[in-house]
Coordinates of C-alpha atoms in Angstrom, one line a residue:
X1 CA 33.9 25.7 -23.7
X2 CA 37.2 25.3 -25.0
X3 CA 37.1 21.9 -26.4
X4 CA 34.3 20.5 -29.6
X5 CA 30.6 19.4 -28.2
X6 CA 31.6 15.8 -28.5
X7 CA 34.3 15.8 -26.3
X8 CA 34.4 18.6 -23.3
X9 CA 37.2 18.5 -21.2
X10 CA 36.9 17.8 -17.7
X11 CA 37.4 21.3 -16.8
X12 CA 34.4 22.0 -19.3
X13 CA 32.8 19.6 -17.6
X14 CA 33.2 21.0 -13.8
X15 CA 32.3 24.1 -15.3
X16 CA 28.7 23.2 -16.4
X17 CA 28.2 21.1 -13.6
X18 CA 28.9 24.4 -11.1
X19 CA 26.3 26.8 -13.7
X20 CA 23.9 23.7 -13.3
X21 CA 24.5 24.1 -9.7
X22 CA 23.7 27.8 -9.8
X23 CA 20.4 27.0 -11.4
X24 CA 21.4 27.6 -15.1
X25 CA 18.9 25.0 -16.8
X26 CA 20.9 24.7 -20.3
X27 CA 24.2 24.0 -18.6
X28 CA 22.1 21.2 -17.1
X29 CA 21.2 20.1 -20.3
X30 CA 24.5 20.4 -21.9
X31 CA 26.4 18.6 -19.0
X32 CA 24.2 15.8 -19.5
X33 CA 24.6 15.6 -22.9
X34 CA 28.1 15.8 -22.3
X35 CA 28.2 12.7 -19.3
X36 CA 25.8 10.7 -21.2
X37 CA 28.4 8.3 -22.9
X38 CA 30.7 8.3 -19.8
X39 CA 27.5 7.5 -17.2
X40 CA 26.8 4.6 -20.2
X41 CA 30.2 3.1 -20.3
X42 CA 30.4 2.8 -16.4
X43 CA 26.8 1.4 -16.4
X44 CA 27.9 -1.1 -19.2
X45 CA 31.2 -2.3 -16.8
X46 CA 28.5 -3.5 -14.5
X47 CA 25.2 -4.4 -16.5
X48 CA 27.2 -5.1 -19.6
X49 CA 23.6 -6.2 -21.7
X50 CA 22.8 -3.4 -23.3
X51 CA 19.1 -2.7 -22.4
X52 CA 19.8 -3.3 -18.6
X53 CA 22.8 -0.6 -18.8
X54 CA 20.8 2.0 -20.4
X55 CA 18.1 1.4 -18.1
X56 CA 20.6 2.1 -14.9
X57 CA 22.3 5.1 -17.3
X58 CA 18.7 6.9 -17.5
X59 CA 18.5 6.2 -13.6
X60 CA 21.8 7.8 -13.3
X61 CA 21.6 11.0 -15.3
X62 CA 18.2 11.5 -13.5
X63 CA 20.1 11.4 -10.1
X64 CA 22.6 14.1 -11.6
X65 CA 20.0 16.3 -12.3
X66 CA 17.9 16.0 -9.3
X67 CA 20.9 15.9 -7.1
X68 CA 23.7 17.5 -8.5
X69 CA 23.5 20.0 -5.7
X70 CA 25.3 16.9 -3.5
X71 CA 28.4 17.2 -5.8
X72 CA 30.6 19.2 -3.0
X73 CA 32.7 20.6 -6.1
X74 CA 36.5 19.2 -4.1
X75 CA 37.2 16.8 -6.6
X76 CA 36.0 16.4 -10.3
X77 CA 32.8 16.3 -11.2
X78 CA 33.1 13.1 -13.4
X79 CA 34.6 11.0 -10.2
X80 CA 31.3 11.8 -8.2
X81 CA 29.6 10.8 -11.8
X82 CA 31.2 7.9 -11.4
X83 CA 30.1 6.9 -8.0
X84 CA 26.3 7.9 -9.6
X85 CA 26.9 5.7 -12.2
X86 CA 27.8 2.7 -10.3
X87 CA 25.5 3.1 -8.0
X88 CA 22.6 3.6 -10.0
X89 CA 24.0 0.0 -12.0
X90 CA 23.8 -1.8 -8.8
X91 CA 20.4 -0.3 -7.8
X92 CA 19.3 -1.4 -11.3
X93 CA 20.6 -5.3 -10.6
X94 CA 18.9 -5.1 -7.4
X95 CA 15.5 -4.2 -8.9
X96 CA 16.2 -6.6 -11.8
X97 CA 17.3 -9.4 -9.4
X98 CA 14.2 -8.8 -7.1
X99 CA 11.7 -8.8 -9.9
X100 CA 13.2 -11.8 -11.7
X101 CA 11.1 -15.2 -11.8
X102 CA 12.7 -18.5 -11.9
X103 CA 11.6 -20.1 -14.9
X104 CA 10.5 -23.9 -14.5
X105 CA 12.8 -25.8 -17.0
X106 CA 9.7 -28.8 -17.5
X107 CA 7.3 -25.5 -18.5
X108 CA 9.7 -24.0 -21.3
X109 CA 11.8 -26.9 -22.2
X110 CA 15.4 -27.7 -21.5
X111 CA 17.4 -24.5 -21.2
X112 CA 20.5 -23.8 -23.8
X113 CA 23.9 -25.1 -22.3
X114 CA 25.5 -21.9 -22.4
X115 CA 23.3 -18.3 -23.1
X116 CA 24.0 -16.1 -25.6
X117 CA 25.9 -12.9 -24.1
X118 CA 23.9 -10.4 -27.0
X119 CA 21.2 -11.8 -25.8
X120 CA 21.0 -12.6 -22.1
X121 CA 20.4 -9.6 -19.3
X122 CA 22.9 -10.0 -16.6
X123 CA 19.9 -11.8 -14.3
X124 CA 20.4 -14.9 -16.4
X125 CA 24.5 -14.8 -15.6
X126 CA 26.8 -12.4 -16.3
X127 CA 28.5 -10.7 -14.0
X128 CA 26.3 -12.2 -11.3
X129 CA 29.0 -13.8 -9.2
X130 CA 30.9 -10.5 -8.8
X131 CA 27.3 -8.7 -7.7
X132 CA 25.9 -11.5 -5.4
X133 CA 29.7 -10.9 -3.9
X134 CA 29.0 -7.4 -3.7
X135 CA 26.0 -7.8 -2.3
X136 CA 26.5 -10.3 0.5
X137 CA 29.7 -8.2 1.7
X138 CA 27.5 -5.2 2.0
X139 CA 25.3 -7.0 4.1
X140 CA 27.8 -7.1 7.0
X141 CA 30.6 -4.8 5.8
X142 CA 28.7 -2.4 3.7
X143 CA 32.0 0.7 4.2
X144 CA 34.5 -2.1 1.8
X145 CA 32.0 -2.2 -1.0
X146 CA 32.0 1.5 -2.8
X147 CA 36.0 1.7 -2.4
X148 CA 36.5 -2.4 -3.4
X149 CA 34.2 -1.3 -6.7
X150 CA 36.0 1.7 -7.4
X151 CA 39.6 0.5 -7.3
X152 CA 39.2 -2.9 -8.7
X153 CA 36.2 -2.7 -10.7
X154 CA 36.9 0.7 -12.2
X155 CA 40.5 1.2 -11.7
X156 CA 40.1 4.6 -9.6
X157 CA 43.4 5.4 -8.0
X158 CA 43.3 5.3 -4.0
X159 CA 44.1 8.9 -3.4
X160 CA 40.9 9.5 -5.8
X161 CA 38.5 7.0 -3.8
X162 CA 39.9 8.8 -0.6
X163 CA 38.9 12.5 -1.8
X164 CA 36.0 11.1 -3.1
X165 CA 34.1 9.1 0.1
X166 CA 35.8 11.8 2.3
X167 CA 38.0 9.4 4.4
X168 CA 41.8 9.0 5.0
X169 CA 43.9 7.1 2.2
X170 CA 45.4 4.3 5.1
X171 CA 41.6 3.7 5.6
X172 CA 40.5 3.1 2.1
X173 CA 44.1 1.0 1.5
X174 CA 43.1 -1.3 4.8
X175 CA 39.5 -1.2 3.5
X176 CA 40.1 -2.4 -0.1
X177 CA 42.4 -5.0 1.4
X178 CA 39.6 -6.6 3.8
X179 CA 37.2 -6.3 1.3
X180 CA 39.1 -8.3 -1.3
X181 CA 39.7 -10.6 1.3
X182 CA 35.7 -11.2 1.9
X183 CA 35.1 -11.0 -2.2
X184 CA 37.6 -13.8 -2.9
X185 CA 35.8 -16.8 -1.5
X186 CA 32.7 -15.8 -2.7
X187 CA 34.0 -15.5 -6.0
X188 CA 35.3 -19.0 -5.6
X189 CA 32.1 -20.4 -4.3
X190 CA 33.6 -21.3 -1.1
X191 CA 31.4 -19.2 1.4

């Protein structure tokens, strides 16, 4: 590797990911070692309490190792990472959302005006509006969903999101568009 331990370049990167593709089991290690803090930070743009984010990071790096033979090795590494990342976060909402209980306000007291962002998992509020929006787009337009996260959530550039889901760059243009179009009343609260 040409760069120090704590910061491989891509190309190091790609380069461990294709010996952990050819089996070699300490360029597995080392290339999660090296997209720990990266897989983190993408988890922590959706989940941003810290618990929840390192939940869906552990989720993610475990789908990189059992899978990394899906990476087809076009584009970089870390941009499939990415898509991992984000989808493992969502998965990890999902579960969260599915296993959370509504708490009975007369049983527990009056709840706190506002919650305390150190404090409160994104169940009790943050970010939920922009991943109930996800998720009721995907129920009837699941193809806007990965490309609308990808450029306006993570700032991907389009020719990136194109390579990356394997479709044409007019189609993932005209697909961000119609899904922003979906997201923005549900963001308002208009449905």
């Amino acid at each position: 590797m040409t760069s120090s331990p704590d910061s491989p370049t891509a190309d190091d990167i790609d380069d461990l990911a294709r010996r952990a593709q050819a089996g070699d089991s300490d360029a597995l290690g080392a290339l999660l070692a090296a997209v720990r803090p990266r897989t983190l930070r993408v988890c922590q743009g959706v989940l941003p309490y810290t618990p929840d984010a390192e939940d869906a990071c552990q989720e993610a790096l475990l789908n990189v190792a059992t899978k990394i033979g899906s990476w087809g090795g076009r584009g970089r590494f870390t941009t499939w990472l990415h898509v991992v990342a984000v989808n493992s976060a969502r998965t990890t909402y999902r579960r969260m959302r599915n296993q959370a209980v509504a708490a009975d306000p007369q049983e527990h007291g009056p709840l706190a005006e506002k919650p305390d962002p150190r404090t409160t998992s994104v169940i009790a509020g943050t970010r939920l509006d922009l991943l109930e929006a996800m998720e009721a787009i995907e129920r009837d337009h699941p193809q806007y969903v990965e490309p609308l996260l990808l450029r306006d959530v993570y700032g991907m550039a389009y020719d990136e999101i194109a390579e990356l889901v394997g479709a044409p760059l007019g189609t993932i243009k005209a697909q961000i568009h119609h899904g922003r179009k979906l997201a923005r009343p549900l963001l308002r609260g208009e449905e």
